[in-house]
Coordinates of C-alpha atoms in Angstrom, one line a residue:
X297 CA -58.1 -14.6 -17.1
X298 CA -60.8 -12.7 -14.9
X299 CA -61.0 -9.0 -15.4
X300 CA -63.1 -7.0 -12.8
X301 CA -65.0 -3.9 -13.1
X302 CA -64.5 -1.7 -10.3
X303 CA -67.1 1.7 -10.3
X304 CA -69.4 2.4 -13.0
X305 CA -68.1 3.3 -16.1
X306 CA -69.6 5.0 -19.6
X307 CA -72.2 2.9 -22.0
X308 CA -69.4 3.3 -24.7
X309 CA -66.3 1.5 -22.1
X310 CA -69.1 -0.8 -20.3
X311 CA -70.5 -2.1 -23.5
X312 CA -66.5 -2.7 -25.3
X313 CA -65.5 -4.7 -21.9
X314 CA -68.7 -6.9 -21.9
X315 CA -68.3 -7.7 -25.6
X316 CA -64.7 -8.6 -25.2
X317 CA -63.9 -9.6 -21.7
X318 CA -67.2 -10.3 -19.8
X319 CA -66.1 -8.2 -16.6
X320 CA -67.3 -9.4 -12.8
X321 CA -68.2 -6.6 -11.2
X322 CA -67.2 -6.0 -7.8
X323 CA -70.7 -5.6 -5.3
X324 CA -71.2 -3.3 -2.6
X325 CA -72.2 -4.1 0.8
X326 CA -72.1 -7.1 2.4
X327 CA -72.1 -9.2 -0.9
X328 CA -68.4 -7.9 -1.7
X329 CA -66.7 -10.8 1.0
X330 CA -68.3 -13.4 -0.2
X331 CA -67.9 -12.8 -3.8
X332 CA -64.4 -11.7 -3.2
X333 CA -64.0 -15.5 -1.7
X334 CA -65.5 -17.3 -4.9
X335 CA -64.1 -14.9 -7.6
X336 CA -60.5 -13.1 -6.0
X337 CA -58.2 -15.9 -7.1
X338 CA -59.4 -15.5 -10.7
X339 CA -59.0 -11.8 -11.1
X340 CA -55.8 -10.9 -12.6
X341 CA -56.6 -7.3 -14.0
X342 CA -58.9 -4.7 -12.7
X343 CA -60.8 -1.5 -14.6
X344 CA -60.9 1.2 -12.3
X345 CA -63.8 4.0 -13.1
X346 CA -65.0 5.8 -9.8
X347 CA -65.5 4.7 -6.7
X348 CA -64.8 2.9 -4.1
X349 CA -61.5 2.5 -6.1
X350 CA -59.1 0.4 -4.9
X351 CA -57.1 0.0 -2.1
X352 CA -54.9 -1.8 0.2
X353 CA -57.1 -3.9 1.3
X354 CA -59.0 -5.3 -1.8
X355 CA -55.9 -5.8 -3.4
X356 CA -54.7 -8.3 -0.8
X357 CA -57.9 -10.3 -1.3
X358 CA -57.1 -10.5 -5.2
X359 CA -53.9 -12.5 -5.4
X360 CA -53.2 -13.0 -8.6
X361 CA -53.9 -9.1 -9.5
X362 CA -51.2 -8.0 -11.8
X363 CA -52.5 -4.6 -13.2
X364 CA -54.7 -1.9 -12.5
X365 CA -56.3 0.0 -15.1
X366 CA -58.0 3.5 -14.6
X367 CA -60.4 4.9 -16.5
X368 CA -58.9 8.9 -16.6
X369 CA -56.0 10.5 -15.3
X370 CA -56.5 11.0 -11.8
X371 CA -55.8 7.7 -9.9
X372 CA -56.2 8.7 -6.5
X373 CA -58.8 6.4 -6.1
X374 CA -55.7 3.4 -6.5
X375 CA -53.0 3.1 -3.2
X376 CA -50.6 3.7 -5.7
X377 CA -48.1 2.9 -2.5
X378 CA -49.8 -0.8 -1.4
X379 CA -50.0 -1.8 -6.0
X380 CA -46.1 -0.9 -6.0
X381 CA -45.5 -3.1 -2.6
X382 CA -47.2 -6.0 -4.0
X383 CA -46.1 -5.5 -7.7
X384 CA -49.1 -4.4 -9.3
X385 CA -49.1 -1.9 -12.3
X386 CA -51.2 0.9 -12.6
X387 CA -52.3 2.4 -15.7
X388 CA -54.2 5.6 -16.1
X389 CA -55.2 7.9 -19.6
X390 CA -53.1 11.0 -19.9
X391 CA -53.3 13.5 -22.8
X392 CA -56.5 12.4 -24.6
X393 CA -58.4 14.8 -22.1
X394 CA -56.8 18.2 -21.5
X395 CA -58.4 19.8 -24.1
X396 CA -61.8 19.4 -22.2
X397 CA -60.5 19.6 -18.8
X398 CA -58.7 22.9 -19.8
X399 CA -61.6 24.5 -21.3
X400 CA -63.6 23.1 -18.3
X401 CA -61.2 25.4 -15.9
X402 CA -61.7 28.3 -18.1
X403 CA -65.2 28.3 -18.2
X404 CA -65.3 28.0 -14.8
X405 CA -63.2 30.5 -14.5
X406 CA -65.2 33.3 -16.6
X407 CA -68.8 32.1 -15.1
X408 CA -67.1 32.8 -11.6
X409 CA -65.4 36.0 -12.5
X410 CA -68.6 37.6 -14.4
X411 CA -71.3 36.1 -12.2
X412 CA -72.6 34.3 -15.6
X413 CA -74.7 31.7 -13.8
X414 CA -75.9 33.7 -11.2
X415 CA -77.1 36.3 -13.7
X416 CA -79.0 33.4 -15.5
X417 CA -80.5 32.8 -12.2
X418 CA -81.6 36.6 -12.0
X419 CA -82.8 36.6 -15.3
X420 CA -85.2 33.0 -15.1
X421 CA -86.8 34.4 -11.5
X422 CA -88.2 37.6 -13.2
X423 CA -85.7 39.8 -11.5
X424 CA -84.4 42.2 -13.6
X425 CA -87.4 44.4 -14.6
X426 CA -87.9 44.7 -10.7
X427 CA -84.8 45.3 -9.2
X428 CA -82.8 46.2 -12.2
X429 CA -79.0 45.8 -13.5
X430 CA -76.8 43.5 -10.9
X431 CA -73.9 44.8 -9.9
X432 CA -70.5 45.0 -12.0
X433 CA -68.5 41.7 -12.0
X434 CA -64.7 41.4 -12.3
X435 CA -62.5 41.1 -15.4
X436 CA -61.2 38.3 -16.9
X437 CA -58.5 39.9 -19.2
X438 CA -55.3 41.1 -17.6
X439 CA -56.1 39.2 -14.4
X440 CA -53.3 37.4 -12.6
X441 CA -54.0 34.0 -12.9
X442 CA -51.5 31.4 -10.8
X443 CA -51.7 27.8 -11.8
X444 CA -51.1 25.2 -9.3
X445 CA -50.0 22.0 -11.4
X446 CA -48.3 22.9 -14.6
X447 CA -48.6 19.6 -16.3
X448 CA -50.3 18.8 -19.4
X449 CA -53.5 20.0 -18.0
X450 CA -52.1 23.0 -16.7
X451 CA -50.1 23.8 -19.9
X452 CA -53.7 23.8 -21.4
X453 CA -55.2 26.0 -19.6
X454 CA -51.9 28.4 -19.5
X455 CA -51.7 28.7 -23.0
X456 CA -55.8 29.6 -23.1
X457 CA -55.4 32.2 -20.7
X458 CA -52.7 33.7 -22.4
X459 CA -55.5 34.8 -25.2
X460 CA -57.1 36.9 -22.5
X461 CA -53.9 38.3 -22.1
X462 CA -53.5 37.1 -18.2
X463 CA -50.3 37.0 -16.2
X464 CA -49.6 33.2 -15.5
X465 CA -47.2 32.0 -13.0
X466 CA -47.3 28.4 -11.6
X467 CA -45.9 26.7 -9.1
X468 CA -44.9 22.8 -9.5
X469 CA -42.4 20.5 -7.6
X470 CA -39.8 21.5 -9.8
X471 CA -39.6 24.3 -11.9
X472 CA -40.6 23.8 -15.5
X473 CA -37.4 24.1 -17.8
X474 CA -37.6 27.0 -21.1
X475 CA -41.1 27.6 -19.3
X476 CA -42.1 31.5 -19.9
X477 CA -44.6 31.6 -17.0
X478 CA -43.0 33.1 -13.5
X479 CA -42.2 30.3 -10.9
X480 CA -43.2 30.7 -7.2
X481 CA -41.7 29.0 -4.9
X482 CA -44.5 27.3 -2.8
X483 CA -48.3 27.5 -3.0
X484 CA -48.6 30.0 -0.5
X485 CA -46.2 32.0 -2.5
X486 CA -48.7 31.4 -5.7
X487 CA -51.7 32.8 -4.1
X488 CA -50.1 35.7 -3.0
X489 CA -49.5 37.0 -6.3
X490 CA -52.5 35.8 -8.0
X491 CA -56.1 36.7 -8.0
X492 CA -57.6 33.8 -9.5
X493 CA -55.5 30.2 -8.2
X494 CA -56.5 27.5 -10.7
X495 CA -55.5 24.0 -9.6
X496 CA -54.6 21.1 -11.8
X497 CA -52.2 19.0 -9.8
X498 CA -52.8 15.5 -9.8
X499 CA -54.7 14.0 -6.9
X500 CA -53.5 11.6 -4.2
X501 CA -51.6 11.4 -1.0
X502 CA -48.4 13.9 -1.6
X503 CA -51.0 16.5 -2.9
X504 CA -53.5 16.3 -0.4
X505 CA -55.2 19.4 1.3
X506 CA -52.0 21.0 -0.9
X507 CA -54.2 24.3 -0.9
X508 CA -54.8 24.7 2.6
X509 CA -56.0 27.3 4.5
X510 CA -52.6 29.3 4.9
X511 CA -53.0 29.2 0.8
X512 CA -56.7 29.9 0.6
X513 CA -56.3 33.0 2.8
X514 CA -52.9 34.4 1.3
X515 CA -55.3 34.4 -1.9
X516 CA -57.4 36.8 0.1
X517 CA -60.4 38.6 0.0
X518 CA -60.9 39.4 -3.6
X519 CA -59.4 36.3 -5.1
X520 CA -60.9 33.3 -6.7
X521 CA -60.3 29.7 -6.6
X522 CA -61.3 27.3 -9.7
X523 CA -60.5 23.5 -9.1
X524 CA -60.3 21.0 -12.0
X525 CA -58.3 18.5 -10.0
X526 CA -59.4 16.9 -7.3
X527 CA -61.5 17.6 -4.2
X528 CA -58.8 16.2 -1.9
X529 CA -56.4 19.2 -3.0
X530 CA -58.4 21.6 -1.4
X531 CA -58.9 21.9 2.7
X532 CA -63.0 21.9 1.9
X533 CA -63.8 22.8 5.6
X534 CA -61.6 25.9 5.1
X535 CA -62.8 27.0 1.4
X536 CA -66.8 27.0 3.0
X537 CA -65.8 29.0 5.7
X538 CA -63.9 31.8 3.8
X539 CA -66.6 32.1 1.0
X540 CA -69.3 31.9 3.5
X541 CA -67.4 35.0 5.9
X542 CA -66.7 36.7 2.5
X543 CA -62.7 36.1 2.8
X544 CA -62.6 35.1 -0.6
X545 CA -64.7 36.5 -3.5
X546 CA -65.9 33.5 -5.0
X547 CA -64.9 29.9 -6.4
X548 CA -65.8 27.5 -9.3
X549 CA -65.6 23.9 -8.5
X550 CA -65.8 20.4 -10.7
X551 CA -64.5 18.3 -7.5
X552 CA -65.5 18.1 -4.4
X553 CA -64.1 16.4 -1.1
X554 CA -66.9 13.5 -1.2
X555 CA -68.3 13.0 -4.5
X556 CA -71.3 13.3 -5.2
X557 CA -72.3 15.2 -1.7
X558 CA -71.6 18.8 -1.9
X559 CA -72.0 20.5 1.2
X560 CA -75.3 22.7 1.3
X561 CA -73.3 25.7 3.0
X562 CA -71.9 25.8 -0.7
X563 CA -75.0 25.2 -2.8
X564 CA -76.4 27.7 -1.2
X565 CA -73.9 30.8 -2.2
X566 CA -74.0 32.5 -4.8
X567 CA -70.5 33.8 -5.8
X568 CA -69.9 29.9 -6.7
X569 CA -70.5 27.9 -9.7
X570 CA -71.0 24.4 -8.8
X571 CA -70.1 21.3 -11.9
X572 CA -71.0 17.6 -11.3
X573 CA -67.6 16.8 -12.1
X574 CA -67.7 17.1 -15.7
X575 CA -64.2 18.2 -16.9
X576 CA -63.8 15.4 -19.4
X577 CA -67.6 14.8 -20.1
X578 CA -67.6 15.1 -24.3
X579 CA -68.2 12.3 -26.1
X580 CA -65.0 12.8 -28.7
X581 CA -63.0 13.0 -24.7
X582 CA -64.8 10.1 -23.0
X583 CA -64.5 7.7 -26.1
X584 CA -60.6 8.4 -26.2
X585 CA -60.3 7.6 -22.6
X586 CA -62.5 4.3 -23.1
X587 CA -60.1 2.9 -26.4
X588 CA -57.1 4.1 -24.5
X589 CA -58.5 2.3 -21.0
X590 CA -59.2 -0.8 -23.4
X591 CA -55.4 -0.6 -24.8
X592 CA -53.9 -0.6 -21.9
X593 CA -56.2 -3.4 -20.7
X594 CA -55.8 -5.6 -23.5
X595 CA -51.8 -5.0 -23.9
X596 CA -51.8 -6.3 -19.9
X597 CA -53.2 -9.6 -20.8
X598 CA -51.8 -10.2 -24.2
X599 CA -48.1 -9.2 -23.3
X600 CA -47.9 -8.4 -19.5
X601 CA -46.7 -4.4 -20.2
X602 CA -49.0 -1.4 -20.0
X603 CA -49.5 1.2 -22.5
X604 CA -49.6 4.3 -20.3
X605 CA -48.0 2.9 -17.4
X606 CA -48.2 4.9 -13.5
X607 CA -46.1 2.1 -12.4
X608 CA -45.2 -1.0 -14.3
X609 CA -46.4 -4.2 -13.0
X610 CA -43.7 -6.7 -11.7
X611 CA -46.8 -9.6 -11.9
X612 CA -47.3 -11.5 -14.8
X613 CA -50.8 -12.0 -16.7

């Protein structure tokens, strides 16, 4: 039974699926057809971890593919759509990383806020004995923070920023029952009554460009945005343009439209604190995610179920 590495994962998962399963991986380029011709008909599970994902298309050249298995939480790198036409399950790794991803956000959130890393800037050039104290930055505490995504990740981060004593509301699909956080309506209606929008929706087709510009401009001049989701959330084209004209006071960012390229209008501003999209980069967080990847992997093949199924697959191992 063929398993195939899709993306590159961590040592720790790469080194566990050669010892036990002795993974193809899937080339780039113009090697991909022809391999996909010899090996396709053999694969009948596939370890997802980064790009180029998969989608419609190579899962039509892998016949016998009967489950997906993603290396995190987010699987919009998977048409989720095409695996449940054809019968494939999907598998992702919930839980064992909102405590990083949560701390990620509010890190993010008080480096934006307080200028932390462009202070640390100031200080390394030699700056401050020259052109003396920067100016004052905003407050963290008692700030109205609106959380778009109240999931486990968002719950996370909620009941963090309830230590600084913010205001959380949150908007979701549905509302949230026995939740003690306000509920707006819509996204737009979020950003209206925040000044810092934090998303941690899940990624994918029903939430792309979810924060458009209508939301990124209700936010307003002095609000900030923090995203610890996904870069596909966001309208990017519309976040440069209102940092850049100064319609929003600044953002902190893990994601980004088209990993790894960020685009140079935002490397070069200084109101935003830029992460290689590191929300879940500990090793206690990344080593959880690789046993419960392998889990799910190995619970596939042995028995045909998943352990943390997205969908359940309807093809058998």
């Amino acid at each position: 039974m063929g398993v195939l590495e899709v993306g590159r994962p961590d040592a720790a998962l790469a080194e566990a699926l050669t010892a036990k399963h002795q993974p193809l991986q899937l080339p780039d380029g113009r090697e991909r057809d022809a391999f996909l011709a010899e090996h396709g008909p053999s694969v009948v599970a596939a370890v997802v971890a980064g790009p180029p994902g998969v989608d419609a298309r190579l899962m039509n050249a892998l016949p016998n593919l009967g489950a997906i298995v993603n290396y995190g939480a987010g699987y919009d790198l998977i048409d989720v759509d095409e695996a449940q036409r054809l019968g494939i399950g999907v598998s992702n790794t919930p839980d064992v990383l909102n405590d990083s991803v949560a701390d990620t956000a509010v890190g993010l959130l008080l480096a934006t806020m307080r200028g932390f890393c462009s202070a640390d800037r100031y200080v390394r050039a030699g700056r401050w004995p020259v052109e003396g104290p920067l100016p004052l930055a905003r407050d963290v505490s008692g700030t109205r923070v609106g959380i778009l995504g109240l999931g486990r990740i968002g719950s996370a981060i909620a009941s963090r920023l309830t230590g600084f004593g913010c205001q959380i509301s949150y908007h979701n699909c549905r509302r949230a029952p026995d939740c003690p956080y306000h509920y707006a309506a819509s996204p737009i209606e979020l950003a209206e009554s925040a000044d810092v929008l934090v998303i941690a929706v899940s990624g994918g087709r029903g939430s792309r460009e979810l924060v458009s510009r209508q939301v990124l401009e209700a936010l307003g001049d002095d609000g900030y945005l923090i995203n610890v989701a996904r870069g596909s959330v966001v309208d990017q084209d519309a976040l440069v343009e209102l940092l850049v004209d100064k319609r929003l006071a600044g953002a902190g960012l893990d994601v980004y439209a088209d990993e790894p390229h960020v685009p140079e209008q935002l490397r070069e501003l200084d109101n935003v604190v830029l992460l290689p999209h590191i929300g879940s980069a500990t090793p206690r967080t990344r080593s959880a995610m690789a046993a419960l990847t392998l889990r799910n992997l190995d619970e596939y093949l042995t028995r045909g179920t998943l352990t943390t199924p997205v969908l359940p697959p309807r093809r058998s191992s």
